[in-house]
């Protein structure tokens, strides 16, 4: 008998005792028995309620009545992986998009409750390993990692574009993915998802 079965068994005993029934013989308990005292029956009912809560919440119970925390069992998510049909449902854009926007399009087809979403770290690590980007440290107020394109990047449609920061007026470069680059990354999606993050 597993623990859930034992808990169910114990709960049934408590329910029967709270109703004045002998759980062994299934007969009414004698009226002069201590078990029939109201305080005892309330105690049996209380314990039956606790056991029921434990069964429903996979072993967890709220410790106080005003405790707003609800316990829920969080199942481990499966690793990111998409079927061919799901890959075909990913939106691609004829207009170049940032890697972040493209990643969001991929993750829209993922059931985030059951499966890990694709990480930008996986994409960046894969691009780096393929020689499509390089990383350099750029001194500023804080050292930050800058990703620059290589000559190989343009072959698959990864480009850089200049943008102007609306707040500072500073001209910056950002990576964008053409339709060709988006298609290329989708072709290698399984490989990217399996790539170890750094």
PDB file of C-alpha atoms in Angstrom:
ATOM      1  CA  UNK A   1       0.000   0.000   0.000  1.00  0.00           C
ATOM      2  CA  UNK A   2       1.518   3.366  -0.990  1.00  0.00           C
ATOM      3  CA  UNK A   3       1.359   6.547   1.105  1.00  0.00           C
ATOM      4  CA  UNK A   4      -1.625   8.011  -0.755  1.00  0.00           C
ATOM      5  CA  UNK A   5      -3.592   4.819  -0.186  1.00  0.00           C
ATOM      6  CA  UNK A   6      -2.661   4.878   3.528  1.00  0.00           C
ATOM      7  CA  UNK A   7      -3.742   8.532   3.791  1.00  0.00           C
ATOM      8  CA  UNK A   8      -7.061   7.733   2.088  1.00  0.00           C
ATOM      9  CA  UNK A   9      -7.554   4.784   4.438  1.00  0.00           C
ATOM     10  CA  UNK A  10      -6.803   6.934   7.514  1.00  0.00           C
ATOM     11  CA  UNK A  11      -9.108   9.697   6.258  1.00  0.00           C
ATOM     12  CA  UNK A  12     -11.965   7.206   5.845  1.00  0.00           C
ATOM     13  CA  UNK A  13     -11.402   5.994   9.447  1.00  0.00           C
ATOM     14  CA  UNK A  14     -11.512   9.585  10.731  1.00  0.00           C
ATOM     15  CA  UNK A  15     -14.671  10.354   8.717  1.00  0.00           C
ATOM     16  CA  UNK A  16     -16.403   7.280  10.128  1.00  0.00           C
ATOM     17  CA  UNK A  17     -15.351   8.068  13.716  1.00  0.00           C
ATOM     18  CA  UNK A  18     -16.598  11.658  13.289  1.00  0.00           C
ATOM     19  CA  UNK A  19     -19.987  10.209  12.263  1.00  0.00           C
ATOM     20  CA  UNK A  20     -20.082   7.827  15.229  1.00  0.00           C
ATOM     21  CA  UNK A  21     -19.367   4.671  13.206  1.00  0.00           C
ATOM     22  CA  UNK A  22     -16.800   2.040  14.183  1.00  0.00           C
ATOM     23  CA  UNK A  23     -14.445   1.855  11.144  1.00  0.00           C
ATOM     24  CA  UNK A  24     -13.579  -1.778  11.890  1.00  0.00           C
ATOM     25  CA  UNK A  25     -17.055  -3.252  12.327  1.00  0.00           C
ATOM     26  CA  UNK A  26     -19.014  -0.595  10.356  1.00  0.00           C
ATOM     27  CA  UNK A  27     -21.554  -0.501  13.226  1.00  0.00           C
ATOM     28  CA  UNK A  28     -22.801   2.475  15.224  1.00  0.00           C
ATOM     29  CA  UNK A  29     -20.664   3.176  18.285  1.00  0.00           C
ATOM     30  CA  UNK A  30     -22.301   2.717  21.715  1.00  0.00           C
ATOM     31  CA  UNK A  31     -23.867   5.959  22.949  1.00  0.00           C
ATOM     32  CA  UNK A  32     -21.807   5.979  26.155  1.00  0.00           C
ATOM     33  CA  UNK A  33     -18.475   5.779  24.262  1.00  0.00           C
ATOM     34  CA  UNK A  34     -15.989   8.631  24.655  1.00  0.00           C
ATOM     35  CA  UNK A  35     -15.727   8.656  20.844  1.00  0.00           C
ATOM     36  CA  UNK A  36     -19.220  10.187  20.607  1.00  0.00           C
ATOM     37  CA  UNK A  37     -18.381  13.223  22.722  1.00  0.00           C
ATOM     38  CA  UNK A  38     -18.763  16.378  20.554  1.00  0.00           C
ATOM     39  CA  UNK A  39     -15.160  17.470  21.132  1.00  0.00           C
ATOM     40  CA  UNK A  40     -13.887  14.077  19.979  1.00  0.00           C
ATOM     41  CA  UNK A  41     -16.078  14.112  16.881  1.00  0.00           C
ATOM     42  CA  UNK A  42     -14.844  17.627  16.008  1.00  0.00           C
ATOM     43  CA  UNK A  43     -11.288  16.363  16.439  1.00  0.00           C
ATOM     44  CA  UNK A  44     -11.901  13.404  14.102  1.00  0.00           C
ATOM     45  CA  UNK A  45     -13.543  15.710  11.531  1.00  0.00           C
ATOM     46  CA  UNK A  46     -10.601  18.132  11.760  1.00  0.00           C
ATOM     47  CA  UNK A  47      -8.020  15.362  11.226  1.00  0.00           C
ATOM     48  CA  UNK A  48     -10.078  13.984   8.302  1.00  0.00           C
ATOM     49  CA  UNK A  49     -10.013  17.496   6.749  1.00  0.00           C
ATOM     50  CA  UNK A  50      -6.227  17.768   7.164  1.00  0.00           C
ATOM     51  CA  UNK A  51      -5.716  14.334   5.592  1.00  0.00           C
ATOM     52  CA  UNK A  52      -8.008  15.301   2.698  1.00  0.00           C
ATOM     53  CA  UNK A  53      -6.013  18.518   2.117  1.00  0.00           C
ATOM     54  CA  UNK A  54      -2.747  16.567   2.159  1.00  0.00           C
ATOM     55  CA  UNK A  55      -4.100  14.096  -0.405  1.00  0.00           C
ATOM     56  CA  UNK A  56      -5.369  16.853  -2.717  1.00  0.00           C
ATOM     57  CA  UNK A  57      -2.178  18.958  -2.415  1.00  0.00           C
ATOM     58  CA  UNK A  58       0.308  16.101  -2.748  1.00  0.00           C
ATOM     59  CA  UNK A  59       1.388  16.207   0.892  1.00  0.00           C
ATOM     60  CA  UNK A  60       1.227  19.970   1.507  1.00  0.00           C
ATOM     61  CA  UNK A  61      -1.131  21.753   3.892  1.00  0.00           C
ATOM     62  CA  UNK A  62      -1.653  25.404   4.794  1.00  0.00           C
ATOM     63  CA  UNK A  63      -0.440  25.933   8.351  1.00  0.00           C
ATOM     64  CA  UNK A  64      -2.860  28.738   9.214  1.00  0.00           C
ATOM     65  CA  UNK A  65      -6.337  29.624   8.050  1.00  0.00           C
ATOM     66  CA  UNK A  66      -5.304  33.147   7.039  1.00  0.00           C
ATOM     67  CA  UNK A  67      -2.338  31.845   5.051  1.00  0.00           C
ATOM     68  CA  UNK A  68      -2.860  33.114   1.512  1.00  0.00           C
ATOM     69  CA  UNK A  69      -0.188  30.857   0.078  1.00  0.00           C
ATOM     70  CA  UNK A  70      -1.637  28.134  -2.106  1.00  0.00           C
ATOM     71  CA  UNK A  71       0.545  25.112  -2.553  1.00  0.00           C
ATOM     72  CA  UNK A  72       0.786  23.549  -5.927  1.00  0.00           C
ATOM     73  CA  UNK A  73       2.992  20.810  -7.238  1.00  0.00           C
ATOM     74  CA  UNK A  74       5.215  22.157  -9.974  1.00  0.00           C
ATOM     75  CA  UNK A  75       6.105  19.447 -12.403  1.00  0.00           C
ATOM     76  CA  UNK A  76       9.514  19.556 -14.001  1.00  0.00           C
ATOM     77  CA  UNK A  77       9.288  21.046 -17.462  1.00  0.00           C
ATOM     78  CA  UNK A  78      10.512  19.067 -20.419  1.00  0.00           C
ATOM     79  CA  UNK A  79      13.433  20.358 -22.449  1.00  0.00           C
ATOM     80  CA  UNK A  80      12.684  22.646 -25.390  1.00  0.00           C
ATOM     81  CA  UNK A  81      11.816  20.721 -28.513  1.00  0.00           C
ATOM     82  CA  UNK A  82       9.380  21.415 -31.324  1.00  0.00           C
ATOM     83  CA  UNK A  83       7.726  19.174 -33.851  1.00  0.00           C
ATOM     84  CA  UNK A  84       7.949  20.030 -37.565  1.00  0.00           C
ATOM     85  CA  UNK A  85       4.318  21.182 -37.406  1.00  0.00           C
ATOM     86  CA  UNK A  86       5.119  23.587 -34.556  1.00  0.00           C
ATOM     87  CA  UNK A  87       8.160  24.912 -36.416  1.00  0.00           C
ATOM     88  CA  UNK A  88       5.910  25.654 -39.413  1.00  0.00           C
ATOM     89  CA  UNK A  89       3.636  27.697 -37.100  1.00  0.00           C
ATOM     90  CA  UNK A  90       6.490  30.040 -36.076  1.00  0.00           C
ATOM     91  CA  UNK A  91       5.983  33.514 -37.515  1.00  0.00           C
ATOM     92  CA  UNK A  92       8.771  34.783 -39.722  1.00  0.00           C
ATOM     93  CA  UNK A  93       9.030  38.329 -40.961  1.00  0.00           C
ATOM     94  CA  UNK A  94       9.920  39.609 -44.409  1.00  0.00           C
ATOM     95  CA  UNK A  95      11.241  42.696 -42.631  1.00  0.00           C
ATOM     96  CA  UNK A  96      14.457  42.131 -40.624  1.00  0.00           C
ATOM     97  CA  UNK A  97      13.777  41.539 -36.914  1.00  0.00           C
ATOM     98  CA  UNK A  98      15.967  41.543 -33.832  1.00  0.00           C
ATOM     99  CA  UNK A  99      17.028  38.169 -32.417  1.00  0.00           C
ATOM    100  CA  UNK A 100      14.888  38.970 -29.355  1.00  0.00           C
ATOM    101  CA  UNK A 101      11.742  39.433 -31.493  1.00  0.00           C
ATOM    102  CA  UNK A 102      12.529  36.231 -33.396  1.00  0.00           C
ATOM    103  CA  UNK A 103      13.024  34.330 -30.122  1.00  0.00           C
ATOM    104  CA  UNK A 104       9.614  35.567 -28.940  1.00  0.00           C
ATOM    105  CA  UNK A 105       8.047  34.250 -32.154  1.00  0.00           C
ATOM    106  CA  UNK A 106       9.588  30.838 -31.473  1.00  0.00           C
ATOM    107  CA  UNK A 107       8.507  30.760 -27.833  1.00  0.00           C
ATOM    108  CA  UNK A 108       4.912  31.697 -28.697  1.00  0.00           C
ATOM    109  CA  UNK A 109       4.346  28.144 -29.963  1.00  0.00           C
ATOM    110  CA  UNK A 110       5.733  26.607 -26.740  1.00  0.00           C
ATOM    111  CA  UNK A 111       3.465  25.510 -23.898  1.00  0.00           C
ATOM    112  CA  UNK A 112       5.440  27.338 -21.202  1.00  0.00           C
ATOM    113  CA  UNK A 113       3.765  25.404 -18.389  1.00  0.00           C
ATOM    114  CA  UNK A 114       5.065  22.072 -19.653  1.00  0.00           C
ATOM    115  CA  UNK A 115       8.183  22.905 -21.608  1.00  0.00           C
ATOM    116  CA  UNK A 116      11.239  25.100 -21.177  1.00  0.00           C
ATOM    117  CA  UNK A 117      11.332  28.016 -23.597  1.00  0.00           C
ATOM    118  CA  UNK A 118      14.263  28.519 -25.928  1.00  0.00           C
ATOM    119  CA  UNK A 119      16.892  30.733 -24.316  1.00  0.00           C
ATOM    120  CA  UNK A 120      18.746  33.588 -25.972  1.00  0.00           C
ATOM    121  CA  UNK A 121      21.862  32.088 -24.344  1.00  0.00           C
ATOM    122  CA  UNK A 122      21.431  28.930 -26.439  1.00  0.00           C
ATOM    123  CA  UNK A 123      21.086  30.934 -29.652  1.00  0.00           C
ATOM    124  CA  UNK A 124      24.062  33.183 -28.846  1.00  0.00           C
ATOM    125  CA  UNK A 125      26.249  30.214 -27.839  1.00  0.00           C
ATOM    126  CA  UNK A 126      25.353  28.399 -31.080  1.00  0.00           C
ATOM    127  CA  UNK A 127      25.988  31.493 -33.254  1.00  0.00           C
ATOM    128  CA  UNK A 128      29.334  31.966 -31.528  1.00  0.00           C
ATOM    129  CA  UNK A 129      30.309  28.306 -32.059  1.00  0.00           C
ATOM    130  CA  UNK A 130      29.373  28.547 -35.751  1.00  0.00           C
ATOM    131  CA  UNK A 131      31.618  31.595 -36.181  1.00  0.00           C
ATOM    132  CA  UNK A 132      28.634  33.790 -37.040  1.00  0.00           C
ATOM    133  CA  UNK A 133      29.303  36.264 -34.225  1.00  0.00           C
ATOM    134  CA  UNK A 134      32.222  37.196 -32.022  1.00  0.00           C
ATOM    135  CA  UNK A 135      32.082  38.606 -28.518  1.00  0.00           C
ATOM    136  CA  UNK A 136      34.190  41.477 -27.271  1.00  0.00           C
ATOM    137  CA  UNK A 137      34.256  43.397 -24.001  1.00  0.00           C
ATOM    138  CA  UNK A 138      33.560  47.084 -24.408  1.00  0.00           C
ATOM    139  CA  UNK A 139      34.702  49.377 -21.623  1.00  0.00           C
ATOM    140  CA  UNK A 140      31.988  51.727 -20.464  1.00  0.00           C
ATOM    141  CA  UNK A 141      30.579  52.584 -17.067  1.00  0.00           C
ATOM    142  CA  UNK A 142      30.407  48.823 -16.664  1.00  0.00           C
ATOM    143  CA  UNK A 143      32.058  46.195 -18.835  1.00  0.00           C
ATOM    144  CA  UNK A 144      29.470  44.749 -21.149  1.00  0.00           C
ATOM    145  CA  UNK A 145      29.640  42.027 -23.736  1.00  0.00           C
ATOM    146  CA  UNK A 146      29.119  43.203 -27.273  1.00  0.00           C
ATOM    147  CA  UNK A 147      28.307  40.783 -30.053  1.00  0.00           C
ATOM    148  CA  UNK A 148      29.736  41.671 -33.453  1.00  0.00           C
ATOM    149  CA  UNK A 149      29.063  39.990 -36.764  1.00  0.00           C
ATOM    150  CA  UNK A 150      31.652  38.122 -38.787  1.00  0.00           C
ATOM    151  CA  UNK A 151      32.005  37.929 -42.571  1.00  0.00           C
ATOM    152  CA  UNK A 152      30.209  34.580 -42.405  1.00  0.00           C
ATOM    153  CA  UNK A 153      27.117  36.259 -40.874  1.00  0.00           C
ATOM    154  CA  UNK A 154      26.115  38.060 -44.046  1.00  0.00           C
ATOM    155  CA  UNK A 155      26.156  34.760 -45.968  1.00  0.00           C
ATOM    156  CA  UNK A 156      23.148  33.537 -44.004  1.00  0.00           C
ATOM    157  CA  UNK A 157      21.403  36.929 -43.771  1.00  0.00           C
ATOM    158  CA  UNK A 158      22.410  38.262 -40.362  1.00  0.00           C
ATOM    159  CA  UNK A 159      22.941  42.013 -40.624  1.00  0.00           C
ATOM    160  CA  UNK A 160      23.707  45.035 -38.483  1.00  0.00           C
ATOM    161  CA  UNK A 161      21.663  48.181 -38.537  1.00  0.00           C
ATOM    162  CA  UNK A 162      22.180  51.524 -36.869  1.00  0.00           C
ATOM    163  CA  UNK A 163      19.574  52.872 -34.503  1.00  0.00           C
ATOM    164  CA  UNK A 164      19.405  56.107 -32.561  1.00  0.00           C
ATOM    165  CA  UNK A 165      18.669  55.908 -28.851  1.00  0.00           C
ATOM    166  CA  UNK A 166      15.580  58.066 -28.321  1.00  0.00           C
ATOM    167  CA  UNK A 167      16.738  59.185 -24.855  1.00  0.00           C
ATOM    168  CA  UNK A 168      20.433  59.870 -25.414  1.00  0.00           C
ATOM    169  CA  UNK A 169      20.606  60.461 -29.168  1.00  0.00           C
ATOM    170  CA  UNK A 170      23.483  57.955 -29.258  1.00  0.00           C
ATOM    171  CA  UNK A 171      23.825  55.975 -32.478  1.00  0.00           C
ATOM    172  CA  UNK A 172      24.125  52.261 -31.778  1.00  0.00           C
ATOM    173  CA  UNK A 173      24.379  49.114 -33.863  1.00  0.00           C
ATOM    174  CA  UNK A 174      22.139  46.137 -33.414  1.00  0.00           C
ATOM    175  CA  UNK A 175      21.944  42.713 -34.977  1.00  0.00           C
ATOM    176  CA  UNK A 176      18.922  41.900 -37.132  1.00  0.00           C
ATOM    177  CA  UNK A 177      17.798  38.720 -38.844  1.00  0.00           C
ATOM    178  CA  UNK A 178      16.582  38.865 -42.430  1.00  0.00           C
ATOM    179  CA  UNK A 179      13.999  36.380 -43.675  1.00  0.00           C
ATOM    180  CA  UNK A 180      16.904  34.255 -44.944  1.00  0.00           C
ATOM    181  CA  UNK A 181      18.555  34.237 -41.479  1.00  0.00           C
ATOM    182  CA  UNK A 182      15.279  33.386 -39.747  1.00  0.00           C
ATOM    183  CA  UNK A 183      14.773  30.421 -42.095  1.00  0.00           C
ATOM    184  CA  UNK A 184      18.379  29.298 -41.522  1.00  0.00           C
ATOM    185  CA  UNK A 185      17.966  29.364 -37.734  1.00  0.00           C
ATOM    186  CA  UNK A 186      14.682  27.466 -37.951  1.00  0.00           C
ATOM    187  CA  UNK A 187      16.403  24.760 -40.019  1.00  0.00           C
ATOM    188  CA  UNK A 188      18.956  24.376 -37.202  1.00  0.00           C
ATOM    189  CA  UNK A 189      16.526  24.778 -34.298  1.00  0.00           C
ATOM    190  CA  UNK A 190      17.075  21.286 -32.838  1.00  0.00           C
ATOM    191  CA  UNK A 191      20.825  21.827 -32.939  1.00  0.00           C
ATOM    192  CA  UNK A 192      20.483  25.275 -31.284  1.00  0.00           C
ATOM    193  CA  UNK A 193      18.186  23.954 -28.540  1.00  0.00           C
ATOM    194  CA  UNK A 194      20.614  21.138 -27.743  1.00  0.00           C
ATOM    195  CA  UNK A 195      23.600  23.476 -27.664  1.00  0.00           C
ATOM    196  CA  UNK A 196      25.056  23.862 -24.158  1.00  0.00           C
ATOM    197  CA  UNK A 197      24.522  27.269 -22.621  1.00  0.00           C
ATOM    198  CA  UNK A 198      27.579  29.045 -21.308  1.00  0.00           C
TER     199      UNK A 198
END
